[in-house]
Amino acid sequence: MNEKKELNIILMGPPAAGKGTQSERIVGKYHVPHISTGDMFRAAIAAKTPLGVKASEYINAGKLVPDEVTIGLVEERLSQDDCKKGFLLDGFPRTIPQAEALDALLAKMGRRITHVILLEADDKVLTSRIVARRVCPKCGASYNLETKKPKVEGVCDNCGSTLIQRKDDTAEAFKVRLDSYAKQTYPIAEHYRKQGVLSRIDALQDIGSVFSDIEKALEA
Ligand code: AMP
């Protein structure tokens, strides 16, 4: 496929800015595989693989998993056939070394990132959102006790599993994650702005308006 038609997307933004919800919409419309490093780590933890055991101590404390572990995981995933026409990266890259490793990896494949969508939101609003977040441990669906309630309280609409609050959604771990986003991840926006592929979007609009801004950015 012509490189211009590839949609090699990074979706970034602070934790709880709505990346999961917008990812579902992007995947539904543009049919690119959703690659969430957070989901991949949680699956490894649930399966008790060596990667999961290693990652869990960092994740439960709200800290980033070391770059070499994370980069290896993404490299393996991007080399799979379903990523040939494009992909949606959610939660990766999260540090400048990860962004540089990603650029180098794609360059080896004769490809590049075509769009970086930056969801922007205020820390205070995000903190109040996070305490209301519940997730499905089985299929990864995300709910909010105020704005996106499941049809039956405490039960996943998609698969019927009991919803949980993530261990890293406590106030202490969330503060660590917000700080780590500001220090380590936000500079990535500048890295991609210089490449001319960055779009900034107000994440505090309603879900439909955020998605409509994303569509404009991807189709521009
Ligand atoms: P998320 O679901 O994207 O918020 O990820 C949950 C947790 O997984 C993060 O708080 C990190 O501990 C870890 N994680 C996910 N993606 C990365 C990454 N790209 N680099 C390092 N750690 C990550």
XYZ file of C-alpha atoms and ligand atoms in Angstrom:
243
model
C 0.000 0.000 0.000
C 1.062 3.576 -0.725
C 2.622 5.127 2.372
C 0.291 8.125 2.090
C -2.694 5.889 2.673
C -1.242 4.294 5.764
C -2.687 5.458 9.060
C 0.176 5.033 11.508
C -1.352 6.787 14.479
C -0.222 7.611 18.008
C -3.004 8.600 20.406
C -1.574 10.427 23.401
C -2.808 12.366 26.396
C -2.716 12.213 30.186
C -4.211 9.180 31.954
C -8.045 9.213 31.927
C -8.262 11.761 29.077
C -10.470 9.317 27.153
C -7.857 7.498 25.062
C -9.606 4.133 25.492
C -13.013 5.458 24.400
C -11.602 7.345 21.405
C -9.473 4.327 20.443
C -12.632 2.210 20.124
C -14.128 4.803 17.765
C -10.975 5.168 15.664
C -10.668 1.392 15.293
C -14.384 1.118 14.423
C -14.117 3.687 11.626
C -10.608 3.227 10.232
C -10.128 -0.530 10.837
C -6.587 -0.294 12.183
C -5.450 -2.618 14.996
C -5.499 -1.079 18.478
C -2.141 -1.537 20.184
C -2.360 -0.598 23.855
C 0.780 -1.379 25.841
C -1.249 -1.038 29.077
C -3.698 -3.734 27.842
C -0.800 -5.943 26.716
C 0.839 -5.677 30.146
C -2.460 -6.381 31.937
C -3.001 -9.470 29.749
C 0.528 -10.667 30.610
C -0.162 -10.088 34.324
C -3.451 -12.014 34.143
C -1.676 -14.890 32.346
C 1.159 -14.741 34.953
C 3.850 -14.777 32.222
C 7.436 -13.742 33.143
C 6.750 -10.383 31.435
C 3.618 -9.957 33.541
C 5.440 -10.705 36.811
C 8.149 -8.173 35.906
C 5.682 -5.487 34.781
C 3.250 -5.807 37.704
C 5.560 -4.293 40.344
C 5.943 -1.123 38.253
C 2.320 -0.903 37.160
C 0.820 -1.370 40.635
C 2.953 1.525 41.886
C 1.844 3.708 38.952
C 5.414 3.727 37.584
C 6.501 3.213 33.973
C 7.732 -0.232 32.953
C 11.401 0.050 31.808
C 11.884 1.164 28.179
C 13.745 -1.940 26.986
C 10.896 -4.209 28.113
C 8.215 -2.026 26.526
C 10.034 -1.361 23.243
C 10.629 -5.091 22.688
C 6.950 -5.795 23.247
C 5.845 -3.158 20.690
C 8.461 -4.187 18.129
C 7.134 -7.725 18.149
C 3.525 -6.515 17.793
C 4.223 -4.057 14.926
C 5.926 -6.772 12.896
C 2.656 -8.712 12.695
C 0.735 -8.743 9.393
C -2.345 -6.859 10.603
C -0.208 -3.728 11.177
C 0.907 -3.432 7.541
C -1.728 -0.859 6.520
C -1.649 1.062 9.743
C -2.093 0.872 13.491
C -3.258 2.865 16.459
C -0.729 3.104 19.275
C -2.334 3.924 22.619
C -0.059 4.410 25.639
C 3.134 4.092 23.589
C 5.529 5.866 23.175
C 5.549 7.286 26.701
C 9.169 8.512 26.869
C 11.480 10.233 24.359
C 13.725 7.106 24.121
C 10.594 5.073 23.268
C 9.630 7.631 20.567
C 13.137 7.521 19.100
C 13.165 3.712 19.168
C 9.765 3.686 17.447
C 10.893 6.126 14.730
C 13.995 3.991 14.099
C 11.969 0.791 13.976
C 9.480 2.246 11.488
C 12.280 3.761 9.361
C 13.763 0.239 9.006
C 10.383 -0.802 7.565
C 10.307 2.270 5.243
C 7.449 3.716 7.276
C 6.800 6.595 9.652
C 4.204 7.934 12.069
C 1.563 9.751 9.999
C -0.599 11.268 12.789
C -0.154 12.077 16.472
C -3.401 12.946 18.230
C -2.832 14.766 21.526
C -5.842 14.802 23.872
C -5.478 17.730 26.265
C -7.207 18.060 29.664
C -6.838 19.679 33.055
C -5.315 17.561 35.893
C -8.118 18.327 38.394
C -10.850 17.183 36.041
C -8.876 14.039 35.260
C -8.442 13.177 38.949
C -12.193 13.405 39.536
C -12.788 11.230 36.458
C -10.381 8.537 37.571
C -12.044 7.804 40.893
C -15.228 7.039 38.946
C -13.539 4.728 36.415
C -14.358 1.000 36.405
C -12.926 -1.491 33.941
C -13.644 -5.023 32.795
C -10.702 -7.295 33.758
C -11.673 -9.748 31.001
C -12.311 -7.716 27.804
C -10.768 -4.359 28.813
C -13.972 -2.283 28.343
C -13.941 0.938 30.345
C -16.871 2.587 32.164
C -17.455 5.691 34.267
C -19.890 5.680 37.201
C -21.109 9.144 36.176
C -20.703 9.546 32.414
C -20.582 6.032 30.914
C -22.462 3.669 33.239
C -22.782 -0.034 32.437
C -26.380 -1.161 31.723
C -26.346 -3.325 34.866
C -24.429 -1.933 37.865
C -21.008 -3.548 38.293
C -21.357 -5.796 35.206
C -19.597 -5.486 31.819
C -22.027 -4.807 28.911
C -19.799 -6.708 26.469
C -18.939 -9.916 28.308
C -20.855 -10.018 31.613
C -17.754 -10.021 33.837
C -17.688 -8.203 37.182
C -16.188 -4.711 36.800
C -13.221 -3.664 38.943
C -11.344 -0.512 39.882
C -7.746 -0.722 38.605
C -5.062 -0.788 41.334
C -3.326 2.146 39.637
C -6.532 4.230 39.736
C -6.025 5.108 43.421
C -5.383 8.801 44.183
C -1.693 8.172 45.114
C -0.836 6.098 42.052
C -2.788 8.506 39.839
C -0.702 11.460 41.038
C 2.477 9.532 40.174
C 1.054 8.812 36.709
C 0.094 12.455 36.094
C 3.578 13.600 37.136
C 5.235 10.991 34.960
C 3.049 12.085 32.016
C 4.029 15.745 32.475
C 7.741 15.012 32.810
C 8.318 12.051 30.515
C 5.480 11.790 28.020
C 4.357 15.343 27.235
C 7.749 16.211 25.626
C 6.913 13.627 22.945
C 4.287 16.036 21.580
C 7.061 18.500 20.751
C 9.120 15.707 19.147
C 6.249 14.981 16.737
C 5.218 18.628 16.293
C 8.648 19.135 14.735
C 7.833 16.307 12.326
C 4.606 18.148 11.351
C 2.248 15.348 12.387
C 0.807 16.646 15.696
C -2.873 17.621 16.234
C -3.954 19.017 19.637
C -7.549 18.247 20.649
C -9.597 19.473 23.642
C -10.442 16.252 25.508
C -12.964 17.938 27.815
C -15.575 18.271 25.056
C -18.264 15.580 24.831
C -17.131 12.231 23.407
C -18.718 12.856 19.964
C -17.072 16.272 19.527
C -13.662 14.897 20.505
C -14.075 12.144 17.911
C -15.191 14.582 15.245
C -11.993 16.621 15.835
C -9.990 13.386 15.552
C -11.687 12.553 12.227
C -10.772 15.992 10.888
C -7.153 15.509 11.950
C -6.915 12.032 10.387
C -8.580 13.096 7.147
C -6.825 16.455 6.733
P -2.315 2.475 30.618
O -3.426 1.489 30.588
O -1.878 2.895 29.234
O -2.589 3.642 31.525
O -1.036 1.712 31.234
C -1.069 1.205 32.551
C 0.345 1.078 33.084
O 1.132 0.195 32.239
C 1.151 2.368 33.115
O 0.887 3.146 34.272
C 2.579 1.841 33.100
O 2.941 1.329 34.361
C 2.471 0.662 32.142
N 2.734 1.077 30.736
C 1.847 1.109 29.700
N 2.427 1.562 28.579
C 3.712 1.852 28.903
C 4.836 2.376 28.180
N 4.731 2.741 26.886
N 6.010 2.521 28.847
C 6.127 2.178 30.141
N 5.124 1.700 30.891
C 3.917 1.524 30.282
